[in-house]
Amino acid sequence: MPEVDLIAFESDPRSYRHWQLEIAAPMATVTMAVDASGGLRDGYELKLNSYDLAVDIELYDIVQRLRFEHPEVKVVVVTSGLDKVFCAGANIQMLAASSHDHKVNFCKFTNETRNAIEDAAATSAQSWLAAINGTAAGGGYELALACDEIILVDDRSTTVSLPEVPLLGVLPGTGGLTRLVDKRHVRRDLADVFATRSEGVRGQQAVDWGLVDSIAPKTTFADHVAARAQSRADRSDRPGGRGISLERLDRHPSSGGVRYSTVEVTYDRELGAAAIVVRAR
Amino acid sequence: MGTWILRTEGDPAAVLAVDEVLCEHRGHWLIREITAFWKRSLKRLDVSARTLVALIEAGSCFAGTLAELALAADQSFILDGQVADRDLPAPVLVLSEVNDGLHPMANGLSRLASRHWGHPDRLDAARSAFGKELLAAECLDLGLVTFARDDIDWDDEVRLMLEERAAFSPDALNGLEASLRFVGPETTETKIFGRLSAWQNWIFLRPNASGPEGALRRYGTGSRPVYDHRRV
């Protein structure tokens, strides 16, 4: 079997390199400010808030912690810490250099993170609001699509776009196409125009097409976002108070498998099978 | 590791007692989170590109929430009777109300309802067995397991199945399992993991995206991609 580098999926707020988490109950602000040199592998730079798996592992961790550790948080605002850019989506150099397996599993993981964001509103009364304060392209707009509400800054230049088909010959595959028509009920012909127009859509047209929920000029953007967040928080039944802390898993890997406190995995390399035992004590 | 063998160890009654707490305090924020986390973890099994085989053996606790592991499996085996020279009772599967919608799949249905899709009578029969300790024969009758084998045949039969599985094309198995696991209605989630991801993963393999002149490779180089314009 070829040797592969194991990817560590655990993270915690002390080790975040790409996100800032700020809590001011009932609101949490999740700010994306990707460290360009903090990618999972060498050979690409995560410019313009583009992301790879390392960035998404942290986001996944944030989603879990907000749910379990912060019952006082009723609404989560995701925004960008960069000037003029919200998020440029998955890093293209990373995708171009990755094996097929890695691309497939990267997409599966990022899809699951976005599903978990949607699940937070559906089952935990913790809704997510995207405050798009700069260009949101591809996976950047798809991240917003996973939120319950999208607010776009109206400054004559900031756009939302899905440029994958025209520029990259692939799909907005992190839920983008599906959520446009299934979740946001964007008319299919407009969705087709949107997904084939690399320059994207801005301002009132983005509202008219259903791509975003509202727009606000730069001067009143923060106030508008705060008001929308408060209105969502008012409708949440999360109780406040103290949460529980998600401790690091007690994980013991070995050449023959991996053991946790209640789950043990044993590899049978000859059979290509992993036996997973769940123990109820 | 193309196959994940799902086993459990413990007291079924203890699992059911935990489930009772989950149900009784459904409205409590933390219980809601724990249940939702179980739901998502089980959904991740459903979308895994691995063969899932559940082995219901002596000493196991496939009850309530942990019975979802057996229902998530592509094929399942239950030991029929006891193991010679061991003191453990014959294994059982125990279903309860939690198997009736607390942990929905991406299609919005429970694993039990997905299993008996199109057969409401069978679903009702399974429901009427909630709370009962179901031995091998009853599990077979209710369509809850694939095979029941006694102690004498167990090791050989399980090994044979795993060896056969390992000999198949892993790509074909991915397609087979993903197609059979999700019956019935589509949701945003099934479309994302089925339709959108499947197309994307195919596109990723095509030269138009990933070939030396493909768009992913040419992006940012200043030269335009060269496409094979035939529609497939």
mmCIF file of N, CA and C in Angstrom, chain A residues 40-144:
data_model
loop_
_atom_site.group_PDB
_atom_site.id
_atom_site.type_symbol
_atom_site.label_atom_id
_atom_site.label_comp_id
_atom_site.label_asym_id
_atom_site.label_seq_id
_atom_site.Cartn_x
_atom_site.Cartn_y
_atom_site.Cartn_z
ATOM 1 N N LEU A 40 -2.777 23.089 3.830
ATOM 2 C CA LEU A 40 -2.497 21.729 4.287
ATOM 3 C C LEU A 40 -1.200 21.209 3.682
ATOM 4 N N ARG A 41 -0.953 21.560 2.421
ATOM 5 C CA ARG A 41 0.250 21.097 1.738
ATOM 6 C C ARG A 41 1.022 22.299 1.180
ATOM 7 N N ASP A 42 2.268 22.052 0.810
ATOM 8 C CA ASP A 42 3.051 23.100 0.161
ATOM 9 C C ASP A 42 2.645 23.206 -1.307
ATOM 10 N N GLY A 43 3.078 24.254 -1.953
ATOM 11 C CA GLY A 43 2.905 24.323 -3.404
ATOM 12 C C GLY A 43 1.783 25.242 -3.847
ATOM 13 N N TYR A 44 1.051 25.809 -2.912
ATOM 14 C CA TYR A 44 0.038 26.792 -3.291
ATOM 15 C C TYR A 44 -0.118 27.778 -2.146
ATOM 16 N N GLU A 45 -0.556 28.984 -2.509
ATOM 17 C CA GLU A 45 -0.805 30.007 -1.503
ATOM 18 C C GLU A 45 -2.284 30.318 -1.458
ATOM 19 N N LEU A 46 -2.818 30.399 -0.272
ATOM 20 C CA LEU A 46 -4.258 30.601 -0.127
ATOM 21 C C LEU A 46 -4.570 32.100 -0.161
ATOM 22 N N LYS A 47 -4.376 32.663 -1.376
ATOM 23 C CA LYS A 47 -4.612 34.101 -1.520
ATOM 24 C C LYS A 47 -6.100 34.405 -1.586
ATOM 25 N N LEU A 48 -6.461 35.659 -1.308
ATOM 26 C CA LEU A 48 -7.827 36.175 -1.481
ATOM 27 C C LEU A 48 -8.870 35.344 -0.739
ATOM 28 N N ASN A 49 -8.520 34.894 0.466
ATOM 29 C CA ASN A 49 -9.449 34.053 1.227
ATOM 30 C C ASN A 49 -9.909 32.844 0.416
ATOM 31 N N SER A 50 -8.999 32.268 -0.353
ATOM 32 C CA SER A 50 -9.333 30.977 -0.962
ATOM 33 C C SER A 50 -9.026 29.921 0.090
ATOM 34 N N TYR A 51 -9.652 28.751 -0.069
ATOM 35 C CA TYR A 51 -9.506 27.772 1.002
ATOM 36 C C TYR A 51 -9.083 26.404 0.494
ATOM 37 N N ASP A 52 -8.511 25.641 1.419
ATOM 38 C CA ASP A 52 -8.243 24.223 1.188
ATOM 39 C C ASP A 52 -8.812 23.472 2.381
ATOM 40 N N LEU A 53 -8.468 22.207 2.518
ATOM 41 C CA LEU A 53 -9.061 21.403 3.584
ATOM 42 C C LEU A 53 -8.704 21.947 4.966
ATOM 43 N N ALA A 54 -7.486 22.461 5.120
ATOM 44 C CA ALA A 54 -7.067 22.974 6.438
ATOM 45 C C ALA A 54 -7.994 24.094 6.903
ATOM 46 N N VAL A 55 -8.412 24.944 5.972
ATOM 47 C CA VAL A 55 -9.305 26.048 6.305
ATOM 48 C C VAL A 55 -10.681 25.506 6.698
ATOM 49 N N ASP A 56 -11.129 24.492 5.963
ATOM 50 C CA ASP A 56 -12.471 23.972 6.217
ATOM 51 C C ASP A 56 -12.533 23.136 7.498
ATOM 52 N N ILE A 57 -11.437 22.508 7.861
ATOM 53 C CA ILE A 57 -11.393 21.763 9.123
ATOM 54 C C ILE A 57 -11.631 22.729 10.286
ATOM 55 N N GLU A 58 -11.061 23.906 10.196
ATOM 56 C CA GLU A 58 -11.286 24.904 11.247
ATOM 57 C C GLU A 58 -12.742 25.388 11.248
ATOM 58 N N LEU A 59 -13.291 25.610 10.064
ATOM 59 C CA LEU A 59 -14.684 26.058 9.994
ATOM 60 C C LEU A 59 -15.611 24.995 10.587
ATOM 61 N N TYR A 60 -15.336 23.742 10.253
ATOM 62 C CA TYR A 60 -16.145 22.643 10.798
ATOM 63 C C TYR A 60 -16.081 22.659 12.325
ATOM 64 N N ASP A 61 -14.890 22.886 12.849
ATOM 65 C CA ASP A 61 -14.705 22.940 14.299
ATOM 66 C C ASP A 61 -15.517 24.086 14.907
ATOM 67 N N ILE A 62 -15.524 25.215 14.225
ATOM 68 C CA ILE A 62 -16.288 26.378 14.709
ATOM 69 C C ILE A 62 -17.782 26.039 14.769
ATOM 70 N N VAL A 63 -18.275 25.397 13.710
ATOM 71 C CA VAL A 63 -19.697 25.044 13.670
ATOM 72 C C VAL A 63 -20.062 24.171 14.869
ATOM 73 N N GLN A 64 -19.232 23.161 15.157
ATOM 74 C CA GLN A 64 -19.512 22.257 16.280
ATOM 75 C C GLN A 64 -19.446 22.994 17.610
ATOM 76 N N ARG A 65 -18.415 23.815 17.787
ATOM 77 C CA ARG A 65 -18.239 24.480 19.080
ATOM 78 C C ARG A 65 -19.347 25.494 19.344
ATOM 79 N N LEU A 66 -19.770 26.202 18.296
ATOM 80 C CA LEU A 66 -20.842 27.171 18.513
ATOM 81 C C LEU A 66 -22.110 26.474 18.997
ATOM 82 N N ARG A 67 -22.319 25.261 18.514
ATOM 83 C CA ARG A 67 -23.536 24.547 18.903
ATOM 84 C C ARG A 67 -23.446 24.012 20.333
ATOM 85 N N PHE A 68 -22.312 23.392 20.665
ATOM 86 C CA PHE A 68 -22.195 22.727 21.970
ATOM 87 C C PHE A 68 -21.686 23.652 23.073
ATOM 88 N N GLU A 69 -20.776 24.537 22.730
ATOM 89 C CA GLU A 69 -20.128 25.345 23.772
ATOM 90 C C GLU A 69 -20.826 26.672 24.001
ATOM 91 N N HIS A 70 -21.702 27.049 23.080
ATOM 92 C CA HIS A 70 -22.297 28.390 23.187
ATOM 93 C C HIS A 70 -23.814 28.390 23.011
ATOM 94 N N PRO A 71 -24.525 27.876 24.019
ATOM 95 C CA PRO A 71 -25.991 27.947 23.939
ATOM 96 C C PRO A 71 -26.498 29.384 23.954
ATOM 97 N N GLU A 72 -25.617 30.330 24.331
ATOM 98 C CA GLU A 72 -26.033 31.738 24.350
ATOM 99 C C GLU A 72 -25.974 32.352 22.949
ATOM 100 N N VAL A 73 -25.354 31.659 22.011
ATOM 101 C CA VAL A 73 -25.264 32.195 20.647
ATOM 102 C C VAL A 73 -26.464 31.738 19.821
ATOM 103 N N LYS A 74 -27.246 32.695 19.378
ATOM 104 C CA LYS A 74 -28.467 32.377 18.639
ATOM 105 C C LYS A 74 -28.342 32.678 17.154
ATOM 106 N N VAL A 75 -27.384 33.501 16.811
ATOM 107 C CA VAL A 75 -27.185 33.835 15.403
ATOM 108 C C VAL A 75 -25.687 33.994 15.152
ATOM 109 N N VAL A 76 -25.259 33.496 13.998
ATOM 110 C CA VAL A 76 -23.841 33.523 13.649
ATOM 111 C C VAL A 76 -23.682 34.324 12.359
ATOM 112 N N VAL A 77 -22.846 35.338 12.401
ATOM 113 C CA VAL A 77 -22.589 36.137 11.198
ATOM 114 C C VAL A 77 -21.237 35.728 10.647
ATOM 115 N N VAL A 78 -21.210 35.307 9.395
ATOM 116 C CA VAL A 78 -19.933 34.974 8.773
ATOM 117 C C VAL A 78 -19.567 36.081 7.797
ATOM 118 N N THR A 79 -18.361 36.581 7.939
ATOM 119 C CA THR A 79 -17.934 37.714 7.124
ATOM 120 C C THR A 79 -16.440 37.588 6.845
ATOM 121 N N SER A 80 -15.880 38.578 6.155
ATOM 122 C CA SER A 80 -14.469 38.494 5.785
ATOM 123 C C SER A 80 -13.656 39.564 6.501
ATOM 124 N N GLY A 81 -12.431 39.214 6.827
ATOM 125 C CA GLY A 81 -11.520 40.173 7.427
ATOM 126 C C GLY A 81 -10.647 40.863 6.389
ATOM 127 N N LEU A 82 -10.828 40.503 5.111
ATOM 128 C CA LEU A 82 -10.016 41.126 4.058
ATOM 129 C C LEU A 82 -10.763 42.314 3.448
ATOM 130 N N ASP A 83 -9.998 43.189 2.862
ATOM 131 C CA ASP A 83 -10.579 44.326 2.183
ATOM 132 C C ASP A 83 -11.032 43.896 0.789
ATOM 133 N N LYS A 84 -12.272 44.140 0.443
ATOM 134 C CA LYS A 84 -12.809 43.925 -0.910
ATOM 135 C C LYS A 84 -13.042 42.468 -1.316
ATOM 136 N N VAL A 85 -12.584 41.510 -0.490
ATOM 137 C CA VAL A 85 -12.814 40.100 -0.848
ATOM 138 C C VAL A 85 -13.501 39.393 0.311
ATOM 139 N N PHE A 86 -14.621 38.759 0.025
ATOM 140 C CA PHE A 86 -15.282 37.921 1.035
ATOM 141 C C PHE A 86 -14.588 36.557 1.040
ATOM 142 N N CYS A 87 -14.664 35.870 -0.081
ATOM 143 C CA CYS A 87 -14.001 34.566 -0.199
ATOM 144 C C CYS A 87 -13.965 34.195 -1.667
ATOM 145 N N ALA A 88 -12.793 33.721 -2.113
ATOM 146 C CA ALA A 88 -12.625 33.382 -3.535
ATOM 147 C C ALA A 88 -12.912 31.919 -3.818
ATOM 148 N N GLY A 89 -13.359 31.172 -2.802
ATOM 149 C CA GLY A 89 -13.692 29.761 -3.051
ATOM 150 C C GLY A 89 -12.497 28.855 -2.868
ATOM 151 N N ALA A 90 -12.670 27.618 -3.324
ATOM 152 C CA ALA A 90 -11.589 26.636 -3.182
ATOM 153 C C ALA A 90 -10.378 27.101 -3.987
ATOM 154 N N ASN A 91 -9.204 26.854 -3.442
ATOM 155 C CA ASN A 91 -7.978 27.282 -4.113
ATOM 156 C C ASN A 91 -7.725 26.446 -5.370
ATOM 157 N N ILE A 92 -7.582 27.129 -6.501
ATOM 158 C CA ILE A 92 -7.502 26.413 -7.780
ATOM 159 C C ILE A 92 -6.168 25.683 -7.951
ATOM 160 N N GLN A 93 -5.092 26.306 -7.511
ATOM 161 C CA GLN A 93 -3.785 25.623 -7.611
ATOM 162 C C GLN A 93 -3.806 24.339 -6.793
ATOM 163 N N MET A 94 -4.458 24.403 -5.625
ATOM 164 C CA MET A 94 -4.587 23.212 -4.797
ATOM 165 C C MET A 94 -5.369 22.141 -5.549
ATOM 166 N N LEU A 95 -6.510 22.537 -6.145
ATOM 167 C CA LEU A 95 -7.325 21.555 -6.873
ATOM 168 C C LEU A 95 -6.552 20.973 -8.050
ATOM 169 N N ALA A 96 -5.875 21.856 -8.795
ATOM 170 C CA ALA A 96 -5.163 21.400 -9.994
ATOM 171 C C ALA A 96 -4.050 20.426 -9.630
ATOM 172 N N ALA A 97 -3.442 20.613 -8.459
ATOM 173 C CA ALA A 97 -2.312 19.769 -8.073
ATOM 174 C C ALA A 97 -2.743 18.520 -7.305
ATOM 175 N N SER A 98 -4.013 18.457 -6.927
ATOM 176 C CA SER A 98 -4.453 17.352 -6.066
ATOM 177 C C SER A 98 -4.781 16.103 -6.873
ATOM 178 N N SER A 99 -4.616 14.961 -6.219
ATOM 179 C CA SER A 99 -5.049 13.692 -6.812
ATOM 180 C C SER A 99 -6.575 13.694 -6.886
ATOM 181 N N HIS A 100 -7.099 12.803 -7.715
ATOM 182 C CA HIS A 100 -8.557 12.694 -7.821
ATOM 183 C C HIS A 100 -9.173 12.382 -6.454
ATOM 184 N N ASP A 101 -8.561 11.449 -5.725
ATOM 185 C CA ASP A 101 -9.085 11.083 -4.391
ATOM 186 C C ASP A 101 -9.193 12.295 -3.497
ATOM 187 N N HIS A 102 -8.129 13.101 -3.512
ATOM 188 C CA HIS A 102 -8.136 14.239 -2.598
ATOM 189 C C HIS A 102 -9.232 15.233 -2.981
ATOM 190 N N LYS A 103 -9.376 15.469 -4.295
ATOM 191 C CA LYS A 103 -10.430 16.394 -4.741
ATOM 192 C C LYS A 103 -11.802 15.899 -4.285
ATOM 193 N N VAL A 104 -12.051 14.619 -4.504
ATOM 194 C CA VAL A 104 -13.353 14.045 -4.161
ATOM 195 C C VAL A 104 -13.619 14.170 -2.662
ATOM 196 N N ASN A 105 -12.621 13.827 -1.860
ATOM 197 C CA ASN A 105 -12.839 13.831 -0.413
ATOM 198 C C ASN A 105 -12.831 15.243 0.169
ATOM 199 N N PHE A 106 -12.068 16.131 -0.448
ATOM 200 C CA PHE A 106 -12.123 17.551 -0.074
ATOM 201 C C PHE A 106 -13.543 18.072 -0.285
ATOM 202 N N CYS A 107 -14.116 17.756 -1.433
ATOM 203 C CA CYS A 107 -15.479 18.226 -1.723
ATOM 204 C C CYS A 107 -16.484 17.604 -0.766
ATOM 205 N N LYS A 108 -16.290 16.343 -0.446
ATOM 206 C CA LYS A 108 -17.236 15.689 0.455
ATOM 207 C C LYS A 108 -17.173 16.342 1.834
ATOM 208 N N PHE A 109 -15.964 16.614 2.293
ATOM 209 C CA PHE A 109 -15.819 17.224 3.616
ATOM 210 C C PHE A 109 -16.435 18.622 3.640
ATOM 211 N N THR A 110 -16.124 19.430 2.625
ATOM 212 C CA THR A 110 -16.648 20.797 2.619
ATOM 213 C C THR A 110 -18.173 20.786 2.481
ATOM 214 N N ASN A 111 -18.696 19.841 1.728
ATOM 215 C CA ASN A 111 -20.156 19.719 1.639
ATOM 216 C C ASN A 111 -20.759 19.412 3.000
ATOM 217 N N GLU A 112 -20.109 18.521 3.730
ATOM 218 C CA GLU A 112 -20.633 18.152 5.044
ATOM 219 C C GLU A 112 -20.607 19.355 5.997
ATOM 220 N N THR A 113 -19.538 20.170 5.927
ATOM 221 C CA THR A 113 -19.482 21.363 6.771
ATOM 222 C C THR A 113 -20.655 22.284 6.474
ATOM 223 N N ARG A 114 -20.958 22.476 5.192
ATOM 224 C CA ARG A 114 -22.068 23.361 4.833
ATOM 225 C C ARG A 114 -23.410 22.752 5.225
ATOM 226 N N ASN A 115 -23.536 21.441 5.113
ATOM 227 C CA ASN A 115 -24.765 20.802 5.592
ATOM 228 C C ASN A 115 -24.925 20.996 7.095
ATOM 229 N N ALA A 116 -23.810 20.942 7.825
ATOM 230 C CA ALA A 116 -23.870 21.129 9.276
ATOM 231 C C ALA A 116 -24.280 22.564 9.616
ATOM 232 N N ILE A 117 -23.867 23.523 8.799
ATOM 233 C CA ILE A 117 -24.288 24.913 8.999
ATOM 234 C C ILE A 117 -25.803 25.014 8.829
ATOM 235 N N GLU A 118 -26.330 24.394 7.787
ATOM 236 C CA GLU A 118 -27.780 24.420 7.571
ATOM 237 C C GLU A 118 -28.514 23.702 8.699
ATOM 238 N N ASP A 119 -27.911 22.629 9.159
ATOM 239 C CA ASP A 119 -28.509 21.838 10.225
ATOM 240 C C ASP A 119 -28.607 22.640 11.524
ATOM 241 N N ALA A 120 -27.645 23.560 11.730
ATOM 242 C CA ALA A 120 -27.639 24.351 12.964
ATOM 243 C C ALA A 120 -28.917 25.179 13.074
ATOM 244 N N ALA A 121 -29.357 25.712 11.953
ATOM 245 C CA ALA A 121 -30.598 26.482 11.980
ATOM 246 C C ALA A 121 -31.796 25.542 12.096
ATOM 247 N N ALA A 122 -31.755 24.448 11.357
ATOM 248 C CA ALA A 122 -32.913 23.560 11.290
ATOM 249 C C ALA A 122 -33.163 22.856 12.623
ATOM 250 N N THR A 123 -32.093 22.459 13.320
ATOM 251 C CA THR A 123 -32.320 21.677 14.537
ATOM 252 C C THR A 123 -31.888 22.378 15.813
ATOM 253 N N SER A 124 -31.052 23.393 15.726
ATOM 254 C CA SER A 124 -30.537 24.008 16.949
ATOM 255 C C SER A 124 -30.997 25.435 17.154
ATOM 256 N N ALA A 125 -31.807 25.949 16.244
ATOM 257 C CA ALA A 125 -32.254 27.345 16.331
ATOM 258 C C ALA A 125 -31.069 28.305 16.411
ATOM 259 N N GLN A 126 -29.990 27.935 15.761
ATOM 260 C CA GLN A 126 -28.828 28.812 15.666
ATOM 261 C C GLN A 126 -28.653 29.124 14.181
ATOM 262 N N SER A 127 -29.070 30.310 13.759
ATOM 263 C CA SER A 127 -29.054 30.558 12.319
ATOM 264 C C SER A 127 -27.792 31.294 11.901
ATOM 265 N N TRP A 128 -27.412 31.066 10.683
ATOM 266 C CA TRP A 128 -26.201 31.651 10.108
ATOM 267 C C TRP A 128 -26.590 32.699 9.080
ATOM 268 N N LEU A 129 -25.861 33.786 9.128
ATOM 269 C CA LEU A 129 -26.138 34.904 8.246
ATOM 270 C C LEU A 129 -24.819 35.271 7.556
ATOM 271 N N ALA A 130 -24.845 35.344 6.234
ATOM 272 C CA ALA A 130 -23.627 35.720 5.514
ATOM 273 C C ALA A 130 -23.630 37.219 5.284
ATOM 274 N N ALA A 131 -22.610 37.889 5.774
ATOM 275 C CA ALA A 131 -22.457 39.329 5.550
ATOM 276 C C ALA A 131 -21.352 39.487 4.515
ATOM 277 N N ILE A 132 -21.763 39.567 3.240
ATOM 278 C CA ILE A 132 -20.798 39.573 2.140
ATOM 279 C C ILE A 132 -20.282 40.996 1.945
ATOM 280 N N ASN A 133 -19.096 41.235 2.479
ATOM 281 C CA ASN A 133 -18.521 42.577 2.475
ATOM 282 C C ASN A 133 -17.430 42.740 1.421
ATOM 283 N N GLY A 134 -17.382 41.822 0.494
ATOM 284 C CA GLY A 134 -16.409 41.882 -0.601
ATOM 285 C C GLY A 134 -16.764 40.765 -1.579
ATOM 286 N N THR A 135 -16.058 40.688 -2.679
ATOM 287 C CA THR A 135 -16.397 39.726 -3.722
ATOM 288 C C THR A 135 -16.513 38.295 -3.196
ATOM 289 N N ALA A 136 -17.616 37.658 -3.544
ATOM 290 C CA ALA A 136 -17.829 36.253 -3.156
ATOM 291 C C ALA A 136 -17.917 35.427 -4.423
ATOM 292 N N ALA A 137 -16.862 34.660 -4.701
ATOM 293 C CA ALA A 137 -16.803 33.908 -5.953
ATOM 294 C C ALA A 137 -16.785 32.410 -5.659
ATOM 295 N N GLY A 138 -17.489 31.654 -6.502
ATOM 296 C CA GLY A 138 -17.449 30.196 -6.420
ATOM 297 C C GLY A 138 -17.798 29.692 -5.032
ATOM 298 N N GLY A 139 -16.865 28.932 -4.448
ATOM 299 C CA GLY A 139 -17.094 28.394 -3.110
ATOM 300 C C GLY A 139 -17.354 29.464 -2.066
ATOM 301 N N GLY A 140 -16.935 30.691 -2.335
ATOM 302 C CA GLY A 140 -17.210 31.790 -1.419
ATOM 303 C C GLY A 140 -18.703 32.095 -1.386
ATOM 304 N N TYR A 141 -19.322 32.147 -2.570
ATOM 305 C CA TYR A 141 -20.764 32.364 -2.619
ATOM 306 C C TYR A 141 -21.504 31.110 -2.134
ATOM 307 N N GLU A 142 -20.923 29.932 -2.396
ATOM 308 C CA GLU A 142 -21.570 28.693 -1.925
ATOM 309 C C GLU A 142 -21.610 28.631 -0.397
ATOM 310 N N LEU A 143 -20.584 29.178 0.243
ATOM 311 C CA LEU A 143 -20.607 29.240 1.706
ATOM 312 C C LEU A 143 -21.785 30.100 2.158
ATOM 313 N N ALA A 144 -21.988 31.213 1.462
ATOM 314 C CA ALA A 144 -23.125 32.079 1.787
ATOM 315 C C ALA A 144 -24.447 31.349 1.534
#
